Short mmCIF file of N, CA and C in Angstrom, two decimals:
data_model
loop_
_atom_site.label_atom_id
_atom_site.label_comp_id
_atom_site.label_asym_id
_atom_site.label_seq_id
_atom_site.Cartn_x
_atom_site.Cartn_y
_atom_site.Cartn_z
N UNK V 1 0.81 -1.18 0.00
CA UNK V 1 0.00 0.00 0.00
C UNK V 1 0.86 1.25 0.00
N UNK V 2 1.94 1.16 0.66
CA UNK V 2 2.81 2.33 0.71
C UNK V 2 3.42 2.60 -0.66
N UNK V 3 3.73 1.58 -1.41
CA UNK V 3 4.27 1.78 -2.75
C UNK V 3 3.22 2.41 -3.66
N UNK V 4 1.99 2.08 -3.43
CA UNK V 4 0.91 2.65 -4.22
C UNK V 4 0.75 4.14 -3.94
N UNK V 5 0.80 4.50 -2.68
CA UNK V 5 0.66 5.93 -2.34
C UNK V 5 1.89 6.71 -2.77
N UNK V 6 3.04 6.09 -2.64
CA UNK V 6 4.25 6.81 -3.04
C UNK V 6 4.28 7.01 -4.56
N UNK V 7 3.80 6.05 -5.30
CA UNK V 7 3.72 6.18 -6.74
C UNK V 7 2.75 7.30 -7.12
N UNK V 8 1.63 7.37 -6.44
CA UNK V 8 0.63 8.40 -6.69
C UNK V 8 1.21 9.78 -6.38
N UNK V 9 1.91 9.88 -5.26
CA UNK V 9 2.50 11.16 -4.88
C UNK V 9 3.59 11.59 -5.87
N UNK V 10 4.36 10.64 -6.34
CA UNK V 10 5.40 10.98 -7.30
C UNK V 10 4.80 11.53 -8.59
N UNK V 11 3.73 10.95 -9.03
CA UNK V 11 3.08 11.43 -10.26
C UNK V 11 2.51 12.83 -10.08
N UNK V 12 1.87 13.06 -8.97
CA UNK V 12 1.26 14.38 -8.77
C UNK V 12 2.33 15.46 -8.58
N UNK V 13 3.38 15.14 -7.84
CA UNK V 13 4.43 16.13 -7.64
C UNK V 13 5.20 16.40 -8.94
N UNK V 14 5.44 15.35 -9.70
CA UNK V 14 6.15 15.52 -10.95
C UNK V 14 5.33 16.37 -11.91
N UNK V 15 4.05 16.16 -11.97
CA UNK V 15 3.22 16.91 -12.90
C UNK V 15 3.12 18.38 -12.47
N UNK V 16 3.13 18.64 -11.18
CA UNK V 16 3.06 20.03 -10.75
C UNK V 16 4.39 20.75 -10.97
N UNK V 17 5.49 20.04 -10.83
CA UNK V 17 6.78 20.67 -11.03
C UNK V 17 7.02 20.98 -12.50
N UNK V 18 6.59 20.09 -13.36
CA UNK V 18 6.83 20.26 -14.78
C UNK V 18 5.89 21.30 -15.38
N UNK V 19 4.70 21.37 -14.91
CA UNK V 19 3.71 22.22 -15.57
C UNK V 19 3.56 23.58 -14.89
N UNK V 20 4.64 24.22 -14.62
CA UNK V 20 4.55 25.59 -14.11
C UNK V 20 4.33 26.54 -15.28
N UNK V 21 3.43 27.42 -15.10
CA UNK V 21 3.12 28.38 -16.17
C UNK V 21 3.25 29.80 -15.62
N UNK V 22 3.83 30.63 -16.41
CA UNK V 22 3.91 32.05 -16.06
C UNK V 22 3.00 32.80 -17.01
N UNK V 23 2.19 33.64 -16.45
CA UNK V 23 1.28 34.41 -17.28
C UNK V 23 1.76 35.85 -17.33
N UNK V 24 1.59 36.44 -18.46
CA UNK V 24 1.94 37.84 -18.64
C UNK V 24 0.73 38.55 -19.20
N UNK V 25 0.48 39.74 -18.68
CA UNK V 25 -0.68 40.48 -19.17
C UNK V 25 -0.36 41.05 -20.55
N UNK V 26 -1.38 41.24 -21.31
CA UNK V 26 -1.21 41.79 -22.65
C UNK V 26 -0.75 43.24 -22.53
N UNK V 27 0.13 43.69 -23.42
CA UNK V 27 0.60 45.07 -23.34
C UNK V 27 -0.55 46.04 -23.59
N UNK V 28 -0.59 47.06 -22.76
CA UNK V 28 -1.66 48.07 -22.85
C UNK V 28 -1.12 49.25 -23.64
N UNK V 29 -1.91 49.75 -24.56
CA UNK V 29 -1.49 50.90 -25.34
C UNK V 29 -1.58 52.15 -24.48
N UNK V 30 -0.52 52.95 -24.56
CA UNK V 30 -0.48 54.19 -23.81
C UNK V 30 -1.02 55.29 -24.72
N UNK V 31 -2.22 55.72 -24.47
CA UNK V 31 -2.87 56.68 -25.36
C UNK V 31 -2.21 58.05 -25.29
N UNK V 32 -1.72 58.44 -24.12
CA UNK V 32 -1.07 59.75 -23.99
C UNK V 32 0.24 59.76 -24.78
N UNK V 33 1.00 58.68 -24.68
CA UNK V 33 2.26 58.61 -25.40
C UNK V 33 2.01 58.59 -26.91
N UNK V 34 1.01 57.86 -27.34
CA UNK V 34 0.69 57.82 -28.77
C UNK V 34 0.27 59.19 -29.29
N UNK V 35 -0.51 59.92 -28.51
CA UNK V 35 -0.94 61.25 -28.91
C UNK V 35 0.26 62.19 -28.98
N UNK V 36 1.15 62.11 -28.02
CA UNK V 36 2.34 62.96 -27.98
C UNK V 36 3.23 62.70 -29.19
N UNK V 37 3.44 61.43 -29.52
CA UNK V 37 4.27 61.08 -30.68
C UNK V 37 3.61 61.56 -31.97
N UNK V 38 2.31 61.45 -32.05
CA UNK V 38 1.58 61.89 -33.24
C UNK V 38 1.74 63.39 -33.45
N UNK V 39 1.65 64.15 -32.36
CA UNK V 39 1.79 65.61 -32.46
C UNK V 39 3.24 65.98 -32.81
N UNK V 40 4.19 65.27 -32.23
CA UNK V 40 5.59 65.55 -32.55
C UNK V 40 5.90 65.28 -34.02
N UNK V 41 5.35 64.23 -34.56
CA UNK V 41 5.60 63.90 -35.96
C UNK V 41 4.96 64.91 -36.90
N UNK V 42 3.84 65.48 -36.51
CA UNK V 42 3.16 66.42 -37.40
C UNK V 42 3.68 67.85 -37.24
N UNK V 43 4.59 68.11 -36.31
CA UNK V 43 5.10 69.46 -36.07
C UNK V 43 6.07 69.87 -37.16
N UNK V 44 5.86 71.05 -37.70
CA UNK V 44 6.79 71.63 -38.67
C UNK V 44 7.13 73.03 -38.18
N UNK V 45 8.40 73.34 -37.99
CA UNK V 45 8.78 74.66 -37.50
C UNK V 45 8.55 75.72 -38.56
N UNK V 46 8.21 76.91 -38.10
CA UNK V 46 7.97 78.01 -39.04
C UNK V 46 9.31 78.56 -39.50
N UNK V 47 9.37 78.99 -40.73
CA UNK V 47 10.61 79.52 -41.29
C UNK V 47 10.89 80.92 -40.75
N UNK V 48 12.14 81.18 -40.41
CA UNK V 48 12.54 82.50 -39.92
C UNK V 48 12.80 83.42 -41.11
N UNK V 49 12.38 84.66 -40.98
CA UNK V 49 12.65 85.63 -42.03
C UNK V 49 14.09 86.11 -41.89
N UNK V 50 14.73 86.32 -43.02
CA UNK V 50 16.10 86.82 -42.96
C UNK V 50 16.07 88.29 -42.55
N UNK V 51 16.97 88.64 -41.67
CA UNK V 51 17.03 90.02 -41.19
C UNK V 51 16.13 90.27 -40.00
N UNK V 52 15.53 89.24 -39.44
CA UNK V 52 14.63 89.44 -38.30
C UNK V 52 15.40 89.75 -37.02
N UNK V 53 16.71 89.49 -37.01
CA UNK V 53 17.50 89.73 -35.81
C UNK V 53 17.96 91.18 -35.70
N UNK V 54 17.75 91.98 -36.73
CA UNK V 54 18.18 93.37 -36.71
C UNK V 54 17.36 94.11 -35.65
N UNK V 55 18.06 94.82 -34.80
CA UNK V 55 17.40 95.56 -33.73
C UNK V 55 17.28 94.76 -32.45
N UNK V 56 17.48 93.47 -32.53
CA UNK V 56 17.39 92.65 -31.33
C UNK V 56 18.76 92.26 -30.81
N UNK V 57 19.76 92.38 -31.67
CA UNK V 57 21.12 92.02 -31.28
C UNK V 57 21.98 93.28 -31.37
N UNK V 58 22.76 93.52 -30.33
CA UNK V 58 23.63 94.70 -30.31
C UNK V 58 24.86 94.44 -31.17
N UNK V 59 25.29 95.48 -31.89
CA UNK V 59 26.46 95.36 -32.74
C UNK V 59 27.71 95.20 -31.88
N UNK V 60 28.62 94.36 -32.32
CA UNK V 60 29.87 94.11 -31.60
C UNK V 60 30.90 95.15 -32.02
N UNK V 61 31.37 95.92 -31.03
CA UNK V 61 32.41 96.91 -31.29
C UNK V 61 33.57 96.58 -30.37
N UNK V 62 34.70 96.23 -30.96
CA UNK V 62 35.87 95.88 -30.17
C UNK V 62 36.53 97.13 -29.60
N UNK V 63 37.02 97.08 -28.37
CA UNK V 63 37.68 98.26 -27.80
C UNK V 63 39.03 98.50 -28.47
N UNK V 64 39.47 99.74 -28.40
CA UNK V 64 40.76 100.07 -29.01
C UNK V 64 41.88 99.48 -28.17
N UNK V 65 42.99 99.19 -28.80
CA UNK V 65 44.13 98.60 -28.09
C UNK V 65 44.75 99.65 -27.18
N UNK V 66 45.10 99.28 -25.95
CA UNK V 66 45.68 100.26 -25.03
C UNK V 66 47.09 100.66 -25.46
N UNK V 67 47.44 101.91 -25.17
CA UNK V 67 48.76 102.42 -25.50
C UNK V 67 49.75 102.00 -24.42
N UNK V 68 50.97 101.65 -24.80
CA UNK V 68 51.96 101.29 -23.78
C UNK V 68 52.35 102.53 -22.96
N UNK V 69 52.67 102.35 -21.69
CA UNK V 69 53.02 103.50 -20.87
C UNK V 69 54.35 104.12 -21.32
N UNK V 70 54.40 105.43 -21.24
CA UNK V 70 55.63 106.13 -21.63
C UNK V 70 56.35 106.57 -20.38
N UNK V 71 57.66 106.48 -20.42
CA UNK V 71 58.49 106.89 -19.29
C UNK V 71 59.08 108.25 -19.61
N UNK V 72 58.88 109.17 -18.70
CA UNK V 72 59.40 110.51 -18.90
C UNK V 72 60.89 110.50 -18.58
N UNK V 73 61.71 110.72 -19.58
CA UNK V 73 63.17 110.63 -19.39
C UNK V 73 63.69 111.78 -18.56
N UNK V 74 63.02 112.91 -18.59
CA UNK V 74 63.51 114.05 -17.80
C UNK V 74 63.36 113.76 -16.31
N UNK V 75 62.29 113.10 -15.92
CA UNK V 75 62.08 112.77 -14.51
C UNK V 75 63.12 111.75 -14.06
N UNK V 76 63.39 110.76 -14.89
CA UNK V 76 64.36 109.74 -14.49
C UNK V 76 65.76 110.33 -14.39
N UNK V 77 66.11 111.27 -15.29
CA UNK V 77 67.43 111.90 -15.19
C UNK V 77 67.53 112.78 -13.96
N UNK V 78 66.45 113.47 -13.58
CA UNK V 78 66.44 114.28 -12.36
C UNK V 78 66.63 113.40 -11.13
N UNK V 79 65.96 112.26 -11.08
CA UNK V 79 66.09 111.36 -9.94
C UNK V 79 67.51 110.81 -9.84
N UNK V 80 68.10 110.49 -10.97
CA UNK V 80 69.46 109.97 -10.97
C UNK V 80 70.46 111.02 -10.48
N UNK V 81 70.31 112.25 -10.95
CA UNK V 81 71.24 113.31 -10.53
C UNK V 81 71.08 113.63 -9.05
N UNK V 82 69.85 113.63 -8.54
CA UNK V 82 69.65 113.91 -7.11
C UNK V 82 70.19 112.76 -6.26
N UNK V 83 70.11 111.54 -6.75
CA UNK V 83 70.64 110.40 -6.01
C UNK V 83 72.17 110.47 -5.94
N UNK V 84 72.78 110.83 -7.05
CA UNK V 84 74.24 110.93 -7.08
C UNK V 84 74.74 112.10 -6.24
N UNK V 85 73.98 113.18 -6.14
CA UNK V 85 74.39 114.35 -5.38
C UNK V 85 74.19 114.18 -3.88
N UNK V 86 73.46 113.20 -3.49
CA UNK V 86 73.16 112.99 -2.07
C UNK V 86 74.42 112.55 -1.32
N UNK V 87 74.63 113.15 -0.11
CA UNK V 87 75.77 112.77 0.71
C UNK V 87 75.35 111.65 1.64
N UNK V 88 75.90 110.50 1.43
CA UNK V 88 75.60 109.35 2.27
C UNK V 88 76.72 109.16 3.27
N UNK V 89 76.39 108.79 4.50
CA UNK V 89 77.45 108.52 5.46
C UNK V 89 78.22 107.28 5.03
N UNK V 90 79.50 107.22 5.39
CA UNK V 90 80.27 106.04 4.98
C UNK V 90 79.74 104.80 5.67
N UNK V 91 79.81 103.68 5.01
CA UNK V 91 79.28 102.45 5.62
C UNK V 91 80.09 102.07 6.85
N UNK V 92 79.42 101.45 7.81
CA UNK V 92 80.09 101.03 9.04
C UNK V 92 81.08 99.93 8.72
N UNK V 93 82.22 100.08 9.31
CA UNK V 93 83.24 99.06 9.12
C UNK V 93 83.16 98.14 10.32
N UNK V 94 82.88 96.90 10.07
CA UNK V 94 82.78 95.92 11.14
C UNK V 94 84.11 95.20 11.21
N UNK V 95 84.73 95.32 12.34
CA UNK V 95 86.02 94.67 12.52
C UNK V 95 85.81 93.19 12.79
N UNK V 96 86.82 92.43 12.48
CA UNK V 96 86.73 91.00 12.70
C UNK V 96 86.72 90.67 14.18
N UNK V 97 87.30 91.54 15.00
CA UNK V 97 87.32 91.28 16.44
C UNK V 97 85.96 91.55 17.06
N UNK V 98 85.24 92.47 16.48
CA UNK V 98 83.92 92.79 17.03
C UNK V 98 82.90 91.85 16.38
N UNK V 99 82.55 90.86 17.08
CA UNK V 99 81.67 89.84 16.52
C UNK V 99 80.25 90.02 17.05
N UNK V 100 79.41 89.22 16.55
CA UNK V 100 78.02 89.23 16.98
C UNK V 100 77.90 88.78 18.42
N UNK V 101 78.77 87.89 18.82
CA UNK V 101 78.72 87.40 20.21
C UNK V 101 79.04 88.53 21.18
N UNK V 102 80.02 89.37 20.84
CA UNK V 102 80.39 90.48 21.71
C UNK V 102 79.24 91.48 21.82
N UNK V 103 78.60 91.76 20.70
CA UNK V 103 77.45 92.67 20.73
C UNK V 103 76.33 92.09 21.59
N UNK V 104 76.13 90.79 21.49
CA UNK V 104 75.09 90.14 22.27
C UNK V 104 75.40 90.23 23.76
N UNK V 105 76.65 90.02 24.13
CA UNK V 105 77.06 90.10 25.54
C UNK V 105 76.90 91.53 26.05
N UNK V 106 77.28 92.52 25.26
CA UNK V 106 77.14 93.92 25.67
C UNK V 106 75.67 94.27 25.88
N UNK V 107 74.80 93.81 24.98
CA UNK V 107 73.37 94.09 25.11
C UNK V 107 72.77 93.38 26.32
N UNK V 108 73.22 92.18 26.60
CA UNK V 108 72.65 91.43 27.73
C UNK V 108 73.10 92.03 29.05
N UNK V 109 74.31 92.56 29.14
CA UNK V 109 74.76 93.19 30.39
C UNK V 109 74.05 94.52 30.59
N UNK V 110 73.73 95.21 29.53
CA UNK V 110 73.03 96.49 29.67
C UNK V 110 71.62 96.27 30.18
N UNK V 111 70.98 95.16 29.78
CA UNK V 111 69.60 94.89 30.19
C UNK V 111 69.52 94.05 31.46
N UNK V 112 70.66 93.69 32.03
CA UNK V 112 70.64 92.81 33.20
C UNK V 112 70.19 93.54 34.46
N UNK V 113 70.36 94.84 34.53
CA UNK V 113 70.02 95.57 35.76
C UNK V 113 68.62 96.05 35.75
#
């Protein structure tokens, strides 16, 4: 009896496993999309008249090239002569014996009190 029931179960399970069906709904027409495509296909742009841009676009005028700066030679010669005429004190002569360490020690003793 058990072989009979097992045989019956095998047949029913096998038939259910083999006969799986997937259903798909029929595609629905999109009326809005169809209308939009129909209007796009029937659209023809209007032709532009030549010269219609006159008065709507500003004319392009390039600026003039800038002039290079000029140097006044009389001013530069005056500055040079006044610089040469100036009396400058002679530069300090730093002796090899007077080092930075000595200056540092002198400054530290002056500020120690």
